[in-house]
Short mmCIF file of C-alpha atoms in Angstrom, two decimals:
data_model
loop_
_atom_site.label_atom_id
_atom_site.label_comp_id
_atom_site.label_asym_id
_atom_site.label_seq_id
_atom_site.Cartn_x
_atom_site.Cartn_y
_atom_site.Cartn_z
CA UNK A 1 37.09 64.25 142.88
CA UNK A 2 38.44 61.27 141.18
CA UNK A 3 34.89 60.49 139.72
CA UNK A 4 34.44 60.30 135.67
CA UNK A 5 32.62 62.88 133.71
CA UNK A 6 28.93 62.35 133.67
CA UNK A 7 27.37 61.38 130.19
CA UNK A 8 25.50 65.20 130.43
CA UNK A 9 28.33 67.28 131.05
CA UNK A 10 30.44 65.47 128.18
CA UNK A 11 27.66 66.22 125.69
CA UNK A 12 27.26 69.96 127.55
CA UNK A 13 30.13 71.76 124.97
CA UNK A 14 29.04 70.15 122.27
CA UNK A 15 25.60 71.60 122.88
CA UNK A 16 27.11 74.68 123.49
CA UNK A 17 28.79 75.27 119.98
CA UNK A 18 25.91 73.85 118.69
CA UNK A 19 23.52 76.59 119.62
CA UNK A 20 25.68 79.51 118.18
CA UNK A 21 25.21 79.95 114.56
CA UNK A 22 28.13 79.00 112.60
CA UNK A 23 27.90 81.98 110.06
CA UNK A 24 30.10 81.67 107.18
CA UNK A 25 32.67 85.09 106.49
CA UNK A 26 30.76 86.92 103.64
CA UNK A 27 33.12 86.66 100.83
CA UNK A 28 33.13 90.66 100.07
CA UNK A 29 34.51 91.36 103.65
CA UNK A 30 37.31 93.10 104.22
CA UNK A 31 40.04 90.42 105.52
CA UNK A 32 42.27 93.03 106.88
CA UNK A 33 45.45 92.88 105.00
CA UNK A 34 45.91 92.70 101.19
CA UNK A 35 46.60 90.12 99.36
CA UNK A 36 50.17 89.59 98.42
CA UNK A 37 51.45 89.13 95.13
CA UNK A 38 52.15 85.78 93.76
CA UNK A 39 56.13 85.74 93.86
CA UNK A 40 55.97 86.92 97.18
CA UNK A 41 53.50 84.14 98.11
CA UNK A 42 55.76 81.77 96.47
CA UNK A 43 59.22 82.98 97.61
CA UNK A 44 57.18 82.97 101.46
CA UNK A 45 56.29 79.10 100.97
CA UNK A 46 59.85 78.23 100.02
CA UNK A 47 61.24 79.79 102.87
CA UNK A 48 58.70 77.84 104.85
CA UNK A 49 59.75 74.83 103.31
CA UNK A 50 62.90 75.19 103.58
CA UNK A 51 63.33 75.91 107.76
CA UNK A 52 65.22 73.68 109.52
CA UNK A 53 63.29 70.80 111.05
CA UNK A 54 66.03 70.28 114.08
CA UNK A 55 69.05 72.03 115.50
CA UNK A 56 71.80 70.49 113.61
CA UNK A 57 70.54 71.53 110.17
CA UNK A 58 69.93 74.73 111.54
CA UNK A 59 73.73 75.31 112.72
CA UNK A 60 74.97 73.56 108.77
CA UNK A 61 73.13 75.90 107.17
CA UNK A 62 74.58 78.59 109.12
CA UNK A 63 78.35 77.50 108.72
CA UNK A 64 77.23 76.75 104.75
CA UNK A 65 76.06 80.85 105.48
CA UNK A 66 78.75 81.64 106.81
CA UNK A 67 81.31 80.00 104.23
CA UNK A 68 79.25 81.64 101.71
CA UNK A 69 80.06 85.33 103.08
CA UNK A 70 84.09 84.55 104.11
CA UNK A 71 84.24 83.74 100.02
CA UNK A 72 82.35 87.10 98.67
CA UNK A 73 84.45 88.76 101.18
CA UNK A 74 88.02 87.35 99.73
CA UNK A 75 87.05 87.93 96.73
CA UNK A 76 86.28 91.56 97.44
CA UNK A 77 89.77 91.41 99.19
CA UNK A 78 91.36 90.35 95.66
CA UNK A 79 89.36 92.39 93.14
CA UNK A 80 88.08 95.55 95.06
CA UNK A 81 84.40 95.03 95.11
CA UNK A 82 83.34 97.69 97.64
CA UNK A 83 79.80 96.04 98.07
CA UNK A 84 81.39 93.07 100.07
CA UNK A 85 84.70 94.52 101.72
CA UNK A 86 84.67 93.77 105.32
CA UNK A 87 83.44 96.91 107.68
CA UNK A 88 87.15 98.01 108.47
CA UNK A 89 87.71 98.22 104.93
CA UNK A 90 84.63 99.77 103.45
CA UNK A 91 83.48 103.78 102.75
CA UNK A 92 85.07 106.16 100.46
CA UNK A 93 87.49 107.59 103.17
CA UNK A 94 88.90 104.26 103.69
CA UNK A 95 89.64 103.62 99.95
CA UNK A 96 91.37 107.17 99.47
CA UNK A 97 93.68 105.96 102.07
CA UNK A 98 94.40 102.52 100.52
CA UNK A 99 95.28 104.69 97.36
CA UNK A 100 97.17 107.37 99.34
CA UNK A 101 99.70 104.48 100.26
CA UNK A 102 99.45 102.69 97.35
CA UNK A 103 100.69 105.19 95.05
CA UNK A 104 103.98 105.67 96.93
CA UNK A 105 106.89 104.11 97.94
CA UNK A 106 107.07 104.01 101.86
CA UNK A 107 110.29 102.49 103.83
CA UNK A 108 107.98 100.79 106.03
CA UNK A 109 106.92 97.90 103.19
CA UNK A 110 110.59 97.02 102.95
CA UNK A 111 110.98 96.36 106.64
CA UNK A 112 110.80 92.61 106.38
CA UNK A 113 113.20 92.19 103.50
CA UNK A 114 115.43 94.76 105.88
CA UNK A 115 114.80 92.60 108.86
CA UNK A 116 115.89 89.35 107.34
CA UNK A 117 119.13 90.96 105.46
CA UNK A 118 120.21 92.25 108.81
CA UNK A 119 119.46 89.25 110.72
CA UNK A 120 121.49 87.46 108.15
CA UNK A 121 124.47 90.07 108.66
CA UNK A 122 124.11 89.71 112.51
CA UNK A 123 125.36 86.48 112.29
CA UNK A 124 128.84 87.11 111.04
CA UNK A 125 130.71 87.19 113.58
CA UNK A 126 133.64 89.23 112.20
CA UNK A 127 135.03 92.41 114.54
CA UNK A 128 133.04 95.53 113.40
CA UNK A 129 130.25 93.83 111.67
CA UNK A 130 128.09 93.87 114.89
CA UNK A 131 128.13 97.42 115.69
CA UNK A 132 127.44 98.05 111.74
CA UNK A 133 124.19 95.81 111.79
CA UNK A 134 123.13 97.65 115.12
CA UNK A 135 123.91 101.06 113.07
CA UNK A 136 121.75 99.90 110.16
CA UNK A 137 118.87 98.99 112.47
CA UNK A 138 118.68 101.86 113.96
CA UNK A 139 118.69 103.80 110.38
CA UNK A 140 116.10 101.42 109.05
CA UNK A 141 114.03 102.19 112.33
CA UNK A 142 115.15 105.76 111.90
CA UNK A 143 113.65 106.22 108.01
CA UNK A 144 110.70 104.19 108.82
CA UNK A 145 109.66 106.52 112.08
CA UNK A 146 109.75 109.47 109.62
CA UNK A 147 108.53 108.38 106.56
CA UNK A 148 105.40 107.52 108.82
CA UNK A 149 105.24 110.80 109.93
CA UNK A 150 105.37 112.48 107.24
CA UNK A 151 102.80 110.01 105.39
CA UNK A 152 100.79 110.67 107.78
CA UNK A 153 101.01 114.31 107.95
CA UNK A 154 99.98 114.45 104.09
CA UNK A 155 97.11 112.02 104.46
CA UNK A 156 95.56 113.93 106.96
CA UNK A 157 95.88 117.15 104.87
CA UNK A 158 94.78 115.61 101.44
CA UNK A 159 91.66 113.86 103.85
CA UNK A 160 90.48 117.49 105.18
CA UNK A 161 90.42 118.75 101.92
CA UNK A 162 88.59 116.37 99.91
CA UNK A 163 86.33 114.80 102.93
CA UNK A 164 85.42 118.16 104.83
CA UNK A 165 82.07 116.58 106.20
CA UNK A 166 83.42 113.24 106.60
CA UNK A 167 84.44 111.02 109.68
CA UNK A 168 88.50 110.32 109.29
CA UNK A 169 88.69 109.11 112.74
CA UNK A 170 90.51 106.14 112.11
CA UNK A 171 91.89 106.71 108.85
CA UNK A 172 95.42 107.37 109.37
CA UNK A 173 96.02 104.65 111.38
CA UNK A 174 94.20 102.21 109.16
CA UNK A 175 96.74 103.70 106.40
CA UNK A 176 100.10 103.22 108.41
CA UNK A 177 99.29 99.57 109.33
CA UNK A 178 98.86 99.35 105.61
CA UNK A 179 102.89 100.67 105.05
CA UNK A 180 103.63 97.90 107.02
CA UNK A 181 102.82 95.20 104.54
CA UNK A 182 104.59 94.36 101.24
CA UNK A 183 102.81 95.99 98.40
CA UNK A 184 101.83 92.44 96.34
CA UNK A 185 100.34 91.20 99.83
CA UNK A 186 98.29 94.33 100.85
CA UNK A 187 94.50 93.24 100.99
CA UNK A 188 92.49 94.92 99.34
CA UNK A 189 94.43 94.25 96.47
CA UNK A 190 95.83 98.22 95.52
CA UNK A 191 94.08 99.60 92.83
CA UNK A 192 96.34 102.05 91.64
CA UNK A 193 100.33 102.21 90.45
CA UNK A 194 102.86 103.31 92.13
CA UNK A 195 103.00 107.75 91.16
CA UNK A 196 99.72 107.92 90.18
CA UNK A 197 97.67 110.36 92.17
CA UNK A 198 94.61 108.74 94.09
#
C-alpha cells in the first residue's frame, strides 16, 4: 500500500502516449469558429491584461467605475443629456412632465420661502399676530393643495393626448414632487422658460 511505484509502471504512460501517433492538425481544417478581426483580437488582449490580479484592485476599479458613472450622471442632471439621466428621470414621458412644470408658475416652489417668512412672523409675539400666521398657513397650504390639483388634472390630460400608447404610470407624481422644489434647484436642470409651451 505504502510501497513506491515500480520502475515499469512509471515508464507504462509514457509508453502509452508513445504508441499513439501524434498527428499534427492539417492546416486547411476547419477550426470551428472564425477568426476574429484584429481590433477585436487586440481590444480582447487588453482586457485580459488589464483584469485584476487580486480582490482589492478589483473593488478600486469598481469605485473608480462607479465615480465615473455618479459624474456622467450629474452632468446629465445639469445640462439635460437624456443618454445618462438616471432611470427615474429618463423616457420622453418623463421629460414632457419636467417641461409641463417648468413652464409655469406653481405655489408649491414658493413653499420654503413661505415657510421661513411665517416662521419668522410666528415669533412676534404681539396679540393678533399668532392667529394671523396660523391664517396664512393655512392659505399657503390651502393654494398649494389646489394648485396641485389642478396641475395635475392638466398633466394628465395633455399626457393622454400626446402619449396615447405610452406608460404614464408614475408621471404625475414624479411631476408634483417636482413643484415642490425651487425652480433654480430642480434637477434636471429645466429646459424651458417660464410660458413657453412644452
Amino acid at each position: 500500500m505504502f510501497r513506491s511505484r515500480s520502475k515499469d509502471e512509471q515508464a507504462a504512460p509514457s509508453k502509452v502516449t508513445a504508441d499513439q501517433p501524434q498527428q499534427p492538425r492539417n492546416p486547411q481544417a476547419p477550426k470551428g469558429r472564425p477568426t476574429p478581426k484584429r481590433s477585436e483580437a487586440q481590444s480582447q488582449r487588453r482586457s485580459l491584461a488589464k483584469t485584476p490580479s487580486n480582490r482589492k484592485d478589483a473593488a478600486r476599479r469598481q469605485r473608480e467605475a462607479r465615480r465615473a458613472d455618479l459624474a456622467r450622471q450629474r452632468e446629465a442632471l445639469a445640462g439635460g443629456d437624456e443618454r445618462y439621466l438616471p432611470l427615474r428621470d429618463k423616457g420622453p414621458v418623463r421629460r414632457f412632465a419636467r417641461d409641463f412644470v417648468d413652464s409655469r408658475f406653481v405655489v408649491a416652489e414658493f413653499f420654503l420661502p413661505l415657510a421661513v417668512i411665517i416662521l419668522v412672523l410666528s415669533m412676534v409675539q404681539a396679540g393678533a399676530m399668532q392667529s394671523y400666521v396660523l391664517l396664512l398657513w393655512m392659505l399657503v397650504i390651502l393654494l398649494i393643495v389646489i394648485n396641485s390639483f389642478v396641475l395635475a388634472f392638466q398633466l394628465k390630460r395633455a399626457l393622454r393626448k400626446r402619449f396615447p400608447d405610452e406608460n404614464l404610470r408614475g408621471a404625475v407624481p414624479y411631476a408634483l414632487m417636482r413643484t415642490l422644489q425651487m425652480r433654480r434647484l430642480r434637477l434636471p436642470k429645466p429646459q424651458v422658460k417660464r410660458g413657453e409651451r412644452p
